[in-house]
Amino acid sequence: RLGLLETRAHPRLAPDAPSLTWREFVAESIGAEATTPGLRDALAEFLGSEPQSRLVEQIGLLSEENLPQMGSPLATLSNFLATRLVFRSGERDMILLKHIIGVSWPGSRPDEIHDVSLLVFGDENSSAMARCVGSPCSIATRMVLDGEISRAGTVLPTSKDLYKPMLEKLAGMGIRAHKKVVVAPLSNLAYS
């Protein structure tokens, strides 16, 4: 809603434009004055969310700090966040995925509830995000180079001959989902 993901050039963010603070840029984006004491309240009203306005403030987008004028809102925000969201010594990221899937089989086979979870931590060498995004890409690339994947065009890993070796290789790298299947009526699923 603030237009921070816009990739087109913005005149106020041109490298040769007059300097601009994050507070001024956000205020302009919502049609408010940067000097307004209640800028965060105005932002909450604009966004329709007090928690989102607090987050915008917490990451520094209501500060008096000059923003890096990188041409577009997205480039400017990306540059800013790359300096802000750096792991400190001893910090690491974590990825947690949890899927609960109800399966209703045809005929007299009983219903099942499949619980699939994945937990991956970053380490001193790489983030969990880098491992979970980069590793499947590198495995697929290696499989193409080694001739294990020979299909042309866009190939989705939805066939067993593709996903099974990929999952095995990911497991060898410590990236493994855990699955539990329980025979139970789907009425046992809690929907939120």
CSV table of C-alpha atoms in Angstrom, one decimal:
chain,number,residue,atom,x,y,z
A,1,ARG,CA,0.0,0.0,0.0
A,2,LEU,CA,2.9,2.3,0.5
A,3,GLY,CA,4.3,1.6,-2.9
A,4,LEU,CA,7.6,0.4,-1.5
A,5,LEU,CA,7.6,-2.6,-3.9
A,6,GLU,CA,7.3,-0.4,-7.0
A,7,THR,CA,10.1,-1.0,-9.5
A,8,ARG,CA,9.6,2.1,-11.6
A,9,ALA,CA,11.8,5.1,-11.1
A,10,HIS,CA,10.5,7.6,-8.6
A,11,PRO,CA,11.7,11.2,-9.0
A,12,ARG,CA,12.2,11.8,-5.3
A,13,LEU,CA,14.5,8.7,-5.2
A,14,ALA,CA,16.8,9.6,-8.0
A,15,PRO,CA,20.4,9.6,-6.9
A,16,ASP,CA,20.7,13.3,-7.8
A,17,ALA,CA,17.5,14.4,-6.1
A,18,PRO,CA,17.6,16.4,-2.8
A,19,SER,CA,18.1,14.2,0.2
A,20,LEU,CA,15.1,12.7,1.8
A,21,THR,CA,14.4,11.0,5.1
A,22,TRP,CA,12.4,7.8,5.5
A,23,ARG,CA,9.8,9.8,7.5
A,24,GLU,CA,9.4,12.4,4.7
A,25,PHE,CA,9.1,9.7,2.1
A,26,VAL,CA,6.5,7.7,4.0
A,27,ALA,CA,4.6,10.9,4.9
A,28,GLU,CA,4.5,11.9,1.2
A,29,SER,CA,3.3,8.4,0.3
A,30,ILE,CA,0.3,8.6,2.5
A,31,GLY,CA,-0.5,12.3,1.9
A,32,ALA,CA,0.6,13.5,5.3
A,33,GLU,CA,3.1,16.0,6.7
A,34,ALA,CA,6.4,14.5,8.0
A,35,THR,CA,6.2,17.0,10.9
A,36,THR,CA,2.9,15.6,12.1
A,37,PRO,CA,3.3,14.3,15.6
A,38,GLY,CA,0.7,11.6,14.9
A,39,LEU,CA,2.3,10.3,11.7
A,40,ARG,CA,2.3,6.7,13.0
A,41,ASP,CA,-1.5,7.0,13.7
A,42,ALA,CA,-2.0,8.5,10.2
A,43,LEU,CA,0.0,5.6,8.8
A,44,ALA,CA,-2.1,3.0,10.8
A,45,GLU,CA,-5.2,4.6,9.5
A,46,PHE,CA,-3.8,4.5,5.9
A,47,LEU,CA,-2.8,0.9,6.2
A,48,GLY,CA,-5.8,-0.1,8.2
A,49,SER,CA,-3.6,-1.8,10.7
A,50,GLU,CA,-1.9,-0.6,13.9
A,51,PRO,CA,0.5,-3.7,14.0
A,52,GLN,CA,1.7,-2.9,10.4
A,53,SER,CA,2.3,0.7,11.2
A,54,ARG,CA,4.4,-0.4,14.3
A,55,LEU,CA,6.4,-2.7,12.1
A,56,VAL,CA,7.1,0.1,9.6
A,57,GLU,CA,8.3,2.2,12.5
A,58,GLN,CA,10.4,-0.6,14.1
A,59,ILE,CA,12.4,-1.2,10.9
A,60,GLY,CA,13.2,2.5,10.7
A,61,LEU,CA,10.8,3.7,8.0
A,62,LEU,CA,9.6,6.6,10.2
A,63,SER,CA,13.1,7.7,11.2
A,64,GLU,CA,14.8,11.0,10.4
A,65,GLU,CA,17.6,8.9,8.7
A,66,ASN,CA,18.3,9.9,5.1
A,67,LEU,CA,17.2,7.1,2.8
A,68,PRO,CA,19.6,5.7,0.2
A,69,GLN,CA,18.2,7.1,-3.0
A,70,MET,CA,18.5,4.2,-5.4
A,71,GLY,CA,16.1,5.2,-8.1
A,72,SER,CA,13.0,3.1,-7.4
A,73,PRO,CA,11.2,2.4,-4.1
A,74,LEU,CA,12.0,-1.3,-4.3
A,75,ALA,CA,15.7,-0.7,-4.9
A,76,THR,CA,15.8,1.9,-2.1
A,77,LEU,CA,14.0,-0.3,0.4
A,78,SER,CA,16.1,-3.4,-0.6
A,79,ASN,CA,19.4,-1.4,-0.1
A,80,PHE,CA,18.2,-0.1,3.3
A,81,LEU,CA,17.0,-3.6,4.5
A,82,ALA,CA,20.2,-5.2,3.4
A,83,THR,CA,22.1,-3.0,5.9
A,84,ARG,CA,19.4,-3.3,8.6
A,85,LEU,CA,18.5,-7.0,8.6
A,86,VAL,CA,21.9,-8.4,9.0
A,87,PHE,CA,22.5,-11.3,11.5
A,88,ARG,CA,24.5,-10.3,14.5
A,89,SER,CA,27.1,-12.6,16.0
A,90,GLY,CA,25.4,-15.7,17.3
A,91,GLU,CA,22.1,-15.1,15.4
A,92,ARG,CA,20.6,-17.4,12.8
A,93,ASP,CA,17.4,-17.8,11.0
A,94,MET,CA,14.9,-20.6,11.0
A,95,ILE,CA,12.3,-22.0,8.6
A,96,LEU,CA,9.3,-23.8,9.9
A,97,LEU,CA,6.7,-25.3,7.6
A,98,LYS,CA,3.7,-27.2,8.8
A,99,HIS,CA,1.1,-28.7,6.5
A,100,ILE,CA,-1.9,-30.6,7.8
A,101,ILE,CA,-3.8,-32.2,5.0
A,102,GLY,CA,-7.1,-34.1,5.2
A,103,VAL,CA,-7.5,-37.0,2.7
A,104,SER,CA,-10.9,-38.4,1.9
A,105,TRP,CA,-10.4,-41.6,-0.1
A,106,PRO,CA,-13.1,-43.0,-2.4
A,107,GLY,CA,-14.9,-46.1,-1.4
A,108,SER,CA,-14.6,-47.6,2.1
A,109,ARG,CA,-11.0,-46.7,2.8
A,110,PRO,CA,-10.9,-44.6,6.0
A,111,ASP,CA,-10.0,-40.9,6.0
A,112,GLU,CA,-6.4,-39.9,6.8
A,113,ILE,CA,-4.8,-36.8,8.2
A,114,HIS,CA,-1.3,-36.2,6.9
A,115,ASP,CA,0.9,-34.0,9.1
A,116,VAL,CA,4.0,-32.8,7.3
A,117,SER,CA,6.6,-30.5,8.9
A,118,LEU,CA,10.0,-29.1,8.1
A,119,LEU,CA,12.4,-27.4,10.5
A,120,VAL,CA,15.7,-26.0,9.2
A,121,PHE,CA,18.1,-23.7,11.0
A,122,GLY,CA,20.7,-21.5,9.5
A,123,ASP,CA,24.3,-21.9,10.6
A,124,GLU,CA,27.6,-19.9,10.4
A,125,ASN,CA,28.0,-20.8,6.7
A,126,SER,CA,24.5,-20.0,5.3
A,127,SER,CA,21.0,-19.0,6.3
A,128,ALA,CA,18.2,-21.5,6.4
A,129,MET,CA,16.5,-19.5,3.6
A,130,ALA,CA,19.6,-19.7,1.4
A,131,ARG,CA,19.8,-23.5,2.0
A,132,CYS,CA,16.1,-24.1,1.4
A,133,VAL,CA,15.9,-22.0,-1.8
A,134,GLY,CA,19.4,-22.5,-3.2
A,135,SER,CA,19.9,-26.2,-2.5
A,136,PRO,CA,16.9,-27.5,-4.6
A,137,CYS,CA,18.0,-25.2,-7.4
A,138,SER,CA,21.6,-26.4,-7.3
A,139,ILE,CA,20.4,-30.1,-7.1
A,140,ALA,CA,18.1,-29.6,-10.1
A,141,THR,CA,21.0,-27.9,-12.1
A,142,ARG,CA,23.3,-30.8,-11.2
A,143,MET,CA,20.7,-33.3,-12.3
A,144,VAL,CA,20.3,-31.6,-15.7
A,145,LEU,CA,24.1,-31.5,-16.1
A,146,ASP,CA,24.4,-35.1,-15.2
A,147,GLY,CA,21.7,-36.1,-17.6
A,148,GLU,CA,19.3,-37.2,-14.8
A,149,ILE,CA,16.8,-34.7,-16.1
A,150,SER,CA,16.6,-34.7,-19.9
A,151,ARG,CA,13.2,-33.2,-20.5
A,152,ALA,CA,13.1,-29.9,-22.4
A,153,GLY,CA,11.3,-26.7,-21.3
A,154,THR,CA,9.9,-25.9,-17.9
A,155,VAL,CA,9.8,-29.1,-15.8
A,156,LEU,CA,7.9,-29.1,-12.5
A,157,PRO,CA,9.2,-31.6,-9.9
A,158,THR,CA,5.8,-33.3,-9.5
A,159,SER,CA,6.8,-36.7,-10.9
A,160,LYS,CA,8.4,-39.3,-8.7
A,161,ASP,CA,11.5,-39.6,-11.0
A,162,LEU,CA,12.2,-36.0,-10.3
A,163,TYR,CA,11.2,-35.3,-6.7
A,164,LYS,CA,12.3,-38.6,-5.2
A,165,PRO,CA,16.1,-38.1,-6.0
A,166,MET,CA,15.8,-34.4,-5.2
A,167,LEU,CA,14.3,-35.2,-1.7
A,168,GLU,CA,17.0,-37.8,-1.1
A,169,LYS,CA,19.7,-35.3,-1.9
A,170,LEU,CA,18.1,-32.6,0.2
A,171,ALA,CA,17.9,-35.1,3.1
A,172,GLY,CA,21.6,-35.7,2.7
A,173,MET,CA,22.1,-32.0,3.2
A,174,GLY,CA,20.0,-32.0,6.4
A,175,ILE,CA,16.9,-30.7,4.8
A,176,ARG,CA,14.2,-33.3,5.5
A,177,ALA,CA,10.4,-33.0,6.0
A,178,HIS,CA,8.8,-35.3,8.5
A,179,LYS,CA,5.5,-36.9,7.8
A,180,LYS,CA,3.0,-38.5,10.1
A,181,VAL,CA,-0.2,-40.1,8.8
A,182,VAL,CA,-3.1,-40.8,11.2
A,183,VAL,CA,-6.3,-42.7,10.2
A,184,ALA,CA,-9.0,-40.4,11.6
A,185,PRO,CA,-12.2,-38.8,10.4
A,186,LEU,CA,-11.7,-35.4,8.8
A,187,SER,CA,-13.9,-33.9,11.4
A,188,ASN,CA,-10.9,-34.1,13.7
A,189,LEU,CA,-9.2,-31.4,11.7
A,190,ALA,CA,-9.3,-28.0,13.3
A,191,TYR,CA,-9.8,-25.1,10.8
A,192,SER,CA,-8.9,-21.6,11.7
